CSV table of C-alpha atoms and ligand atoms in Angstrom, one decimal:
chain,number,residue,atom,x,y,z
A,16,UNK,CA,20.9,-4.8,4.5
A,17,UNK,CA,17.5,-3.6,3.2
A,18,UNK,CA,14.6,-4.0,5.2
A,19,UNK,CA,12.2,-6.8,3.6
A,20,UNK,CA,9.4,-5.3,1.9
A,21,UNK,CA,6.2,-7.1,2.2
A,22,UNK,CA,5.5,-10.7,2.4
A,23,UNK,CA,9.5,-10.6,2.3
A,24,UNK,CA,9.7,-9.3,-0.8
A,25,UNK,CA,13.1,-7.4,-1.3
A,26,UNK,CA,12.2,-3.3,-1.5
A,27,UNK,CA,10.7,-1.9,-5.1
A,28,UNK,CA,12.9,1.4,-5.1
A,29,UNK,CA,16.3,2.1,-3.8
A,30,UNK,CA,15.8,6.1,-3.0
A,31,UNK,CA,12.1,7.3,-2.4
A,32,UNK,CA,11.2,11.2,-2.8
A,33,UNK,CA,8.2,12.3,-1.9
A,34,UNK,CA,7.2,16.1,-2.6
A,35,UNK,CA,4.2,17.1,-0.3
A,36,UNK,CA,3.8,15.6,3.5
A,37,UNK,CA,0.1,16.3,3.5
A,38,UNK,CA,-2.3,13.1,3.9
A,39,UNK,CA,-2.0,11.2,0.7
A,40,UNK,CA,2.4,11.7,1.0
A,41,UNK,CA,2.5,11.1,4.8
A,42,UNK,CA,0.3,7.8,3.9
A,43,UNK,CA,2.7,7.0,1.5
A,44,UNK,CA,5.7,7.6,3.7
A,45,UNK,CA,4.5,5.8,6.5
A,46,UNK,CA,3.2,2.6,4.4
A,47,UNK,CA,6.3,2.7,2.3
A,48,UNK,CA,8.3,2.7,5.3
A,49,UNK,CA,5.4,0.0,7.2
A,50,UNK,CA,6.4,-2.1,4.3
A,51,UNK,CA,9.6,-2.3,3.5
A,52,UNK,CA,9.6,-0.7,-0.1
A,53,UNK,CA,12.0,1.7,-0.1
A,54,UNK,CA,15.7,1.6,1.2
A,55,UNK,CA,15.9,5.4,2.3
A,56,UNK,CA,13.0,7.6,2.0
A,57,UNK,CA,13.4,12.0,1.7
A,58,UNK,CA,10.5,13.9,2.6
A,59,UNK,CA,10.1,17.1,0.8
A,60,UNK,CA,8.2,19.9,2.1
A,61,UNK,CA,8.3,24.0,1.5
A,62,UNK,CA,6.2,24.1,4.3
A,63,UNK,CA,8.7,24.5,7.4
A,64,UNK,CA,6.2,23.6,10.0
A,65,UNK,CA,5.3,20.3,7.7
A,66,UNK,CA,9.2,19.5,7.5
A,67,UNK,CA,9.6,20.0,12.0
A,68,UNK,CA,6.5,17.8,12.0
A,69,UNK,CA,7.3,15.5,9.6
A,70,UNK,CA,10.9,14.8,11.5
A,71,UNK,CA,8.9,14.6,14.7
A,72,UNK,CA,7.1,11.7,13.5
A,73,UNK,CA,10.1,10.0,12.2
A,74,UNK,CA,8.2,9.7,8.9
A,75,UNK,CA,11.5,9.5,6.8
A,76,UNK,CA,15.5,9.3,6.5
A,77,UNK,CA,15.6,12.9,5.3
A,78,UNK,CA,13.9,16.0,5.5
A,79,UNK,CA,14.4,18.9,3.3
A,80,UNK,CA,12.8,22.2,1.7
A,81,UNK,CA,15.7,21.6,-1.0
A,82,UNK,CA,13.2,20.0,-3.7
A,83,UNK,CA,16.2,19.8,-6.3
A,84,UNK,CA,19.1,18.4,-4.1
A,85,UNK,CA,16.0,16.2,-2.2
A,86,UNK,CA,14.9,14.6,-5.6
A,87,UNK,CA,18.3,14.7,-7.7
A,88,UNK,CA,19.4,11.0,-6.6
A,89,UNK,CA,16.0,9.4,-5.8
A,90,UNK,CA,14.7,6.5,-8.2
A,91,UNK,CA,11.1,7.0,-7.8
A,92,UNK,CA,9.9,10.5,-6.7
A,93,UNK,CA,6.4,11.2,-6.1
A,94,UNK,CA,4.5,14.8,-6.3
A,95,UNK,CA,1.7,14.8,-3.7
A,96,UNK,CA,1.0,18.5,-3.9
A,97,UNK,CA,-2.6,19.9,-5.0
A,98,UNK,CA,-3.2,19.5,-8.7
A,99,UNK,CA,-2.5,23.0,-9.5
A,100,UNK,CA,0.9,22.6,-8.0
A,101,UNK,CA,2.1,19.6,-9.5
A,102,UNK,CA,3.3,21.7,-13.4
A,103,UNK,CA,5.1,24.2,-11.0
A,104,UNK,CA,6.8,21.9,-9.0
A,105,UNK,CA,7.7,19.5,-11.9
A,106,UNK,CA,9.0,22.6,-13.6
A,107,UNK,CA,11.8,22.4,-10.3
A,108,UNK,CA,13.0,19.3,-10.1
A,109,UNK,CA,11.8,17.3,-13.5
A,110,UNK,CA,15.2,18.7,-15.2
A,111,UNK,CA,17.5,17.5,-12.2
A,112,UNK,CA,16.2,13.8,-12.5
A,113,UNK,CA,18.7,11.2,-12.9
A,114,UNK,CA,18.8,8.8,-15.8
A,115,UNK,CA,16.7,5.8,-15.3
A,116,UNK,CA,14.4,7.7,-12.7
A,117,UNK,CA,10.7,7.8,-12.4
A,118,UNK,CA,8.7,10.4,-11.4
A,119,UNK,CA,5.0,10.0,-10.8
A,120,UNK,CA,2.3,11.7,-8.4
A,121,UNK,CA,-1.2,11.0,-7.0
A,122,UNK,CA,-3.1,14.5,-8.6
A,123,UNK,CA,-7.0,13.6,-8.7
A,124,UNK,CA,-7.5,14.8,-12.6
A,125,UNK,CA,-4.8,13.3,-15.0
A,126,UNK,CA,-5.3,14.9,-18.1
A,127,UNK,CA,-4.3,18.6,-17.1
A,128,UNK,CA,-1.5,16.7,-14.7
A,129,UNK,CA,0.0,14.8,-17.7
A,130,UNK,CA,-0.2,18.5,-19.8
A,131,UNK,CA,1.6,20.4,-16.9
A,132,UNK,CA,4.3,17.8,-16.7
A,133,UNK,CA,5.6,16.1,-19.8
A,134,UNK,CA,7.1,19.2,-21.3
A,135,UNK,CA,10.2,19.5,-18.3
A,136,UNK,CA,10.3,15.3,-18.6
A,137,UNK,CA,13.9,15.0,-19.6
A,138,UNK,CA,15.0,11.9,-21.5
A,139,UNK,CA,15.8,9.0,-19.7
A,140,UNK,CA,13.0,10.1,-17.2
A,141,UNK,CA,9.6,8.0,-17.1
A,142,UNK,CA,6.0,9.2,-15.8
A,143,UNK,CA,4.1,7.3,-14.1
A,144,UNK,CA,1.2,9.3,-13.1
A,145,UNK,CA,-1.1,7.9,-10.5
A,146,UNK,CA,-4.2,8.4,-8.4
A,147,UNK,CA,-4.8,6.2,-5.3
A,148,UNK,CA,-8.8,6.3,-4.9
A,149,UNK,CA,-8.7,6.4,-1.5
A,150,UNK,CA,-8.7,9.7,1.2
A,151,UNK,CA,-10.3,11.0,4.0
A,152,UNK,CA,-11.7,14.5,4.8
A,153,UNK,CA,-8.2,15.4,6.9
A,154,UNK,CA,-5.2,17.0,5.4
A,155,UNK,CA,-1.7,17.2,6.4
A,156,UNK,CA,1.2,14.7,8.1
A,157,UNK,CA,-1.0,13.6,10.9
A,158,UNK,CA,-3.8,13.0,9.0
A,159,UNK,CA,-2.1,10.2,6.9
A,160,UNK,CA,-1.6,6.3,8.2
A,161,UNK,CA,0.0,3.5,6.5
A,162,UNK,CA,-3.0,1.1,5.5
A,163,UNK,CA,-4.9,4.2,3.6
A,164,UNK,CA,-4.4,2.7,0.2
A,165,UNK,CA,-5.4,-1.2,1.7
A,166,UNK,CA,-7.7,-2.9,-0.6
A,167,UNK,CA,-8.5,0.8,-2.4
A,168,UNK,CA,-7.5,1.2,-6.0
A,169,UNK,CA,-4.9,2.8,-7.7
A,170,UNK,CA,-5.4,4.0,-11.0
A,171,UNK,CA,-2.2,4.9,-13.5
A,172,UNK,CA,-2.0,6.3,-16.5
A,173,UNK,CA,1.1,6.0,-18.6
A,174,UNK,CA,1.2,8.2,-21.4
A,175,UNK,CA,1.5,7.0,-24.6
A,176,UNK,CA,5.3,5.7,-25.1
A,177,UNK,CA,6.1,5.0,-21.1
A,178,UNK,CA,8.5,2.1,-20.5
A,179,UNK,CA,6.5,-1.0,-19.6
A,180,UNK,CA,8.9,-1.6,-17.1
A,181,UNK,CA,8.7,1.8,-15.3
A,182,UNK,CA,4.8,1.6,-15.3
A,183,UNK,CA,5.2,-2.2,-14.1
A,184,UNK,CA,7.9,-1.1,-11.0
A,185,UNK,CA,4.8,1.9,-10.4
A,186,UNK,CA,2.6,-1.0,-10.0
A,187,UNK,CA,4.3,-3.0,-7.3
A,188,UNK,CA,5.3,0.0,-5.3
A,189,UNK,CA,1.1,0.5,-4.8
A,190,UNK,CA,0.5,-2.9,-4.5
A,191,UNK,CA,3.2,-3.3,-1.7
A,192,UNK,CA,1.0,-0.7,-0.1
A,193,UNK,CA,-2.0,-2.8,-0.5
A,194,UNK,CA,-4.0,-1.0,-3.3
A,195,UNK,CA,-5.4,-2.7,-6.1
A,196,UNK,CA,-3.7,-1.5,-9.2
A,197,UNK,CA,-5.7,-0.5,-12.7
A,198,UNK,CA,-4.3,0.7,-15.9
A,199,UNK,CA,-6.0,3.7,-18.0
A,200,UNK,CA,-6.2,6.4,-20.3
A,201,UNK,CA,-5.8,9.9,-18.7
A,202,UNK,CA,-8.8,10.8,-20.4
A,203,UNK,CA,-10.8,8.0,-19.3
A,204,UNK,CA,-10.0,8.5,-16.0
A,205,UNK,CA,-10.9,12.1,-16.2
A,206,UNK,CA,-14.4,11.0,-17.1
A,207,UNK,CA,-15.0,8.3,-14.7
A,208,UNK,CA,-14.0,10.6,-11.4
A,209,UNK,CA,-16.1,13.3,-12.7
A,210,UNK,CA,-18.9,11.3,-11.8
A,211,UNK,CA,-17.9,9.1,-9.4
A,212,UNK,CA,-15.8,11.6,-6.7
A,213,UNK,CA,-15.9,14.7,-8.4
A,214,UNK,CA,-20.0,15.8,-9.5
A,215,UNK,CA,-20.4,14.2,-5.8
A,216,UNK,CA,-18.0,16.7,-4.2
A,217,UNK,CA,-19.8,19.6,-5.8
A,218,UNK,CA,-23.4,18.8,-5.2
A,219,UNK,CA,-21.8,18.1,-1.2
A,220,UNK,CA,-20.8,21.7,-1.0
A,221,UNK,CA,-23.7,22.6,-2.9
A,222,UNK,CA,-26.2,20.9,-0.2
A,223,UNK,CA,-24.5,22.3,2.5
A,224,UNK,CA,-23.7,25.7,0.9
A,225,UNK,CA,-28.1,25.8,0.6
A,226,UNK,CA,-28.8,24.9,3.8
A,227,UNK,CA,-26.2,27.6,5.5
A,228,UNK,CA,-28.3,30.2,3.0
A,229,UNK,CA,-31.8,29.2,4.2
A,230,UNK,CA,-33.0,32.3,5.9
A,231,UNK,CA,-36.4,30.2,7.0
A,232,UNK,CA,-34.3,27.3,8.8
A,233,UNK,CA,-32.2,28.5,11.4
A,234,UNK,CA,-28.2,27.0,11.6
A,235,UNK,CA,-28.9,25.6,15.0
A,236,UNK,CA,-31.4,23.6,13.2
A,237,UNK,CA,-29.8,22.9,10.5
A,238,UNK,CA,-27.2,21.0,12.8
A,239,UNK,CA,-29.4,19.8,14.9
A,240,UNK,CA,-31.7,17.3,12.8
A,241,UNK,CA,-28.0,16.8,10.3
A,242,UNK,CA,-29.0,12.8,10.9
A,243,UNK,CA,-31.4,13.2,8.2
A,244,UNK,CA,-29.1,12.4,5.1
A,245,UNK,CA,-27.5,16.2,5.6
A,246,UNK,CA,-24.4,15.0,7.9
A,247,UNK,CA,-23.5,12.2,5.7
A,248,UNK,CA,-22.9,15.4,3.2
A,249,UNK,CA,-21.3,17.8,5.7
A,250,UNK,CA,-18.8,15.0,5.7
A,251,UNK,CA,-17.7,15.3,2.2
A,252,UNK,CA,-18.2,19.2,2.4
A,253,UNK,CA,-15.7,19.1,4.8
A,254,UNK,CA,-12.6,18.1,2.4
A,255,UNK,CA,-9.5,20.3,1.3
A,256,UNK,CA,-11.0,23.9,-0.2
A,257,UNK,CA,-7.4,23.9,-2.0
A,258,UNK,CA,-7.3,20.3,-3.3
A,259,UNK,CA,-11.0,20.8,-4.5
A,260,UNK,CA,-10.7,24.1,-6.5
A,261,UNK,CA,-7.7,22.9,-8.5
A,262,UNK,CA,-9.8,19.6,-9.3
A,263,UNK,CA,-12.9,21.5,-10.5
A,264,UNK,CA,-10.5,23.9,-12.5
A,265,UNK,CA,-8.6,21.3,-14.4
A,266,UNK,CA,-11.1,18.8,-14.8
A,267,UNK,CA,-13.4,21.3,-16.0
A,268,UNK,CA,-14.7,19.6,-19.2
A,269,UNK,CA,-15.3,16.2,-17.8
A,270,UNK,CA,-17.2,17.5,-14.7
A,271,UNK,CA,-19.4,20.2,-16.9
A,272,UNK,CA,-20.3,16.7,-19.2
A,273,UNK,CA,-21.5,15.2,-16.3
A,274,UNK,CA,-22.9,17.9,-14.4
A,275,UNK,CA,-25.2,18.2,-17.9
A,276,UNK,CA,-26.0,14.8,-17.6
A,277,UNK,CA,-26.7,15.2,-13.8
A,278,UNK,CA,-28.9,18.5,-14.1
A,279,UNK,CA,-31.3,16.8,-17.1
A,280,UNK,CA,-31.4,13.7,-14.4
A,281,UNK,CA,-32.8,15.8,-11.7
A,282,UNK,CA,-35.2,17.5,-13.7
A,283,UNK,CA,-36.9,13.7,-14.5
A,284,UNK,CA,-36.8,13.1,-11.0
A,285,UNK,CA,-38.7,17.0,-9.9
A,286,UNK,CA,-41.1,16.1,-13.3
A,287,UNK,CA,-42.0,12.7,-11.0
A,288,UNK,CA,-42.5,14.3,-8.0
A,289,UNK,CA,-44.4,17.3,-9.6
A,290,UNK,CA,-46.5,14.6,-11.5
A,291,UNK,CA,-46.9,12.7,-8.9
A,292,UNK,CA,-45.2,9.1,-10.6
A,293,UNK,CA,-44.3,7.2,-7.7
A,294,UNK,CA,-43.6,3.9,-10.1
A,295,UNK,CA,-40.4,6.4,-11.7
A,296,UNK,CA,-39.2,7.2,-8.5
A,297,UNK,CA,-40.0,3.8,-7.2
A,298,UNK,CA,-37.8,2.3,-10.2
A,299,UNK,CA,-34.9,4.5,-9.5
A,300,UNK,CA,-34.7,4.1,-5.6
A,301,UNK,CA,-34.4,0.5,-6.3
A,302,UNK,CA,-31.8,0.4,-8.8
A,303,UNK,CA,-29.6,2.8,-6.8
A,304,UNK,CA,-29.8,0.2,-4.0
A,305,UNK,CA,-28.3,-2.5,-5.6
A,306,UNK,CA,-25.3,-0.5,-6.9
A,307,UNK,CA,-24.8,0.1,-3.2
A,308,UNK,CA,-24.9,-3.6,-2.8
A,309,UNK,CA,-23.0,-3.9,-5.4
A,310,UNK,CA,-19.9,-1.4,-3.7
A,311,UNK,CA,-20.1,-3.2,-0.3
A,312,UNK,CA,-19.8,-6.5,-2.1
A,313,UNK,CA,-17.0,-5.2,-4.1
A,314,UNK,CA,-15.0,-4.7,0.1
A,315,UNK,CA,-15.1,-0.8,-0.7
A,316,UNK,CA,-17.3,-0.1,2.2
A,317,UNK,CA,-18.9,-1.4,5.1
A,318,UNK,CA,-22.6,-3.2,5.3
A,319,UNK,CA,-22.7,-1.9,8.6
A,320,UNK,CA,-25.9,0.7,8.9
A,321,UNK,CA,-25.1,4.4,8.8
A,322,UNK,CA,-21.5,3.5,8.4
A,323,UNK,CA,-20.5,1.8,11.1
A,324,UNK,CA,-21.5,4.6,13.6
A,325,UNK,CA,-24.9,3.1,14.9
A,326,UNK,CA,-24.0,1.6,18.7
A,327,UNK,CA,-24.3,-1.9,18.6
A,328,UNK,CA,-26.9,-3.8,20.7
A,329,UNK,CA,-26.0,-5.9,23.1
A,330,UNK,CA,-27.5,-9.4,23.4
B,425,NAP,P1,-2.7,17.9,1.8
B,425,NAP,O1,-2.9,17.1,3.0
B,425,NAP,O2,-3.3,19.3,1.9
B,425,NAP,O3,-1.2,18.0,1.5
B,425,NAP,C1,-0.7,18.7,0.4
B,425,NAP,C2,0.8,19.0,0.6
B,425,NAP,O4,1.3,19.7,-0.5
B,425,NAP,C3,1.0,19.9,1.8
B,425,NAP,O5,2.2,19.5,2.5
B,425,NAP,C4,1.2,21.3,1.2
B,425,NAP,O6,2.0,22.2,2.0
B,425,NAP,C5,1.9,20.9,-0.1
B,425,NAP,N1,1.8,22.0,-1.1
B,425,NAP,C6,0.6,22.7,-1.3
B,425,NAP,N2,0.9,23.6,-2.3
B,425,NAP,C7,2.2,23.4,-2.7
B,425,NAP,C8,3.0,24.1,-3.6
B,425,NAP,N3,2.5,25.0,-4.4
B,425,NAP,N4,4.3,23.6,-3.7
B,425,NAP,C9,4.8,22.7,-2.9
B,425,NAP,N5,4.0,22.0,-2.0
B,425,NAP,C10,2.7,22.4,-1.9
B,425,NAP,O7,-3.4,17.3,0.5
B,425,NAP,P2,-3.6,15.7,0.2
B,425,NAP,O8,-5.0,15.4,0.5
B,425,NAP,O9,-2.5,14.9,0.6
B,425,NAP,O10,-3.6,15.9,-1.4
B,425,NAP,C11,-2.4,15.8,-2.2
B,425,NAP,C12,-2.7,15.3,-3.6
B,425,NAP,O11,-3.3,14.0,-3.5
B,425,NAP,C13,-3.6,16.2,-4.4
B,425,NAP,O12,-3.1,16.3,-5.7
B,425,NAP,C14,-4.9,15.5,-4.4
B,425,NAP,O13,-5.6,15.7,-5.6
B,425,NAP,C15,-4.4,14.0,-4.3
B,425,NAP,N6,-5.4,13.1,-3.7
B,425,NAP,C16,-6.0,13.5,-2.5
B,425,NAP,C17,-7.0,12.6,-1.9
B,425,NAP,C18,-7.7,12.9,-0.7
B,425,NAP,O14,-8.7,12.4,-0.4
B,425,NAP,N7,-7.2,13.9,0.1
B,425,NAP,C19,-7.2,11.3,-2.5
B,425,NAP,C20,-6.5,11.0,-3.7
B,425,NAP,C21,-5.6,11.9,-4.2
B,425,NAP,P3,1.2,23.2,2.9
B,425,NAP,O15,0.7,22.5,4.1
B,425,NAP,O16,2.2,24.3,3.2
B,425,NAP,O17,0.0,23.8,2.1
């Protein structure tokens, strides 16, 4: 008897492959399991110290480095490797597929992901491609937990031709873990990361990167007075070197676009200063405070100050 999935709901997929145990797969494991929306669930890992730990934490029915024999029966398999993986490991398995299956992944650039793919899609195969928008700075199985993806969207983006009904099965599965699911070209979504995750990331490494160069600031300092807007980017500095490359080197178009955009910005805002204009700088301060509103009211992150990490007075 399957287990119910959730609000009783019988499970989405009977077999559920998941290629990659790191945190985004472990998440998905755990909330799939949490959830009810898988019957069985195979973990596949090349990593042998990710497969022993994987099997430690009971995370799924089977664990394997086989990626063939692990994927050949499953109904929905899902690559959660690093971007410049995913082409490589589709190459494997895409072939081996059984009719009627659906294979998707959670790559953070979709463009280069649906290029790398498509061409080993045998017929009879959907893809589903996918990108929860949710994460933390950790990496592998014990950095993942079952309500990652809660009230966090997941974006897909059929290619042109994809069965409505795969792409409608791909929806539930993310909404039975919790995330809010959107619909989009791989293009589009290319563009809208690139400034809203991925220019982020690279001026966060770029900050930090600075600061570790400054020859008249000492690193003890540097660490030392981090409360002053500088932690907030150590903490985004922090995330997966690996993941990160691949998603600057295959989003590479839509991140230079926006990096243009981004540099001519900054020069208005150094012209202020220079010119002394508080009124432009005034203007801008306040505008970029109400998108902030605007995210907090939207549930994706918390009006507390600093993040939740101020102690709380008492009385
Ligand atoms: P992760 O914790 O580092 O896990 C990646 C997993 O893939 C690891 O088990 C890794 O094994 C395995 N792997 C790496 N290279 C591989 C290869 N060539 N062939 C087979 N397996 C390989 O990374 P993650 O944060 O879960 O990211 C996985 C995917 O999710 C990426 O495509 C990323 O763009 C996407 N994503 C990440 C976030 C986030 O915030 N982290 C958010 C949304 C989407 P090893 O341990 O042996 O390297």
């Amino acid at each position: 008897m399957p287990e119910a999935g959730r609000d009783g709901a019988a499970p989405v997929f009977g077999r559920l492959a998941i290629v990659g145990l790191g945190l985004i797969g472990s998440s998905t494991a755990r909330g799939a399991r949490r959830y009810g929306l898988a019957d069985t669930i195979v973990a596949i890992d090349a990593d042998a110290a990710v497969r022993a730990r994987v099997s430690e934490l009971g995370l799924a029915d089977r664990v394997t480095g086989d990626a063939v024999g692990g994927a050949a029966e499953a109904d929905l398999v899902i690559l959660c490797v690093p971007v410049g993986a995913v082409g490589t490991v589709a190459a494997e398995i895409a072939p081996h597929l059984k009719p009627g299956a659906i294979l998707s992944d959670v790559g953070s650039v979709k463009g280069s992901v649906v290029a790398a793919v498509m061409p080993h899609l045998p017929a009879g195969v959907a893809f589903v491609p996918g990108h929860p928008v949710a994460g933390t700075e950790y990496s592998g199985p014990d950095a993942g937990f079952s309500t990652l993806f809660e009230n966090r969207w997941c974006i897909l983006t059929p290619p042109e031709g994809t069965a409505e009904a795969a792409t409608a099965q791909v929806t539930r599965f993310w909404e039975g873990l919790g995330a809010i699911v959107e619909t989009m070209s791989p293009e589009h979504h290319d563009l809208v990361l690139a400034i809203t995750s991925h220019v982020p990331h690279l001026i966060a490494y770029n900050i930090v990167g600075t600061a570790a160069d400054l020859e008249e600031v000492t690193q003890s300092e540097v660490i030392k007075f981090s409360a002053g807007g500088f932690r907030d980017f150590t903490r985004i500095a922090a995330s997966d070197p690996t993941m990160w490359r691949d998603i600057f080197l295959t989003n590479k178009d839509a991140v230079l676009e926006m990096l243009g955009r981004f540099n001519e910005d900054l020069a208005a805002l150094a012209r202020a200063i220079r010119w002394g204009d508080g009124e432009a700088l005034h203007a801008l301060f306040t505008r970029t405070r109400a998108i902030r509103r605007g995210i907090v009211a939207m549930g994706q992150e918390t009006a507390e100050p600093d993040f939740g990490r101020r102690p709380k007075v008492e009385g």
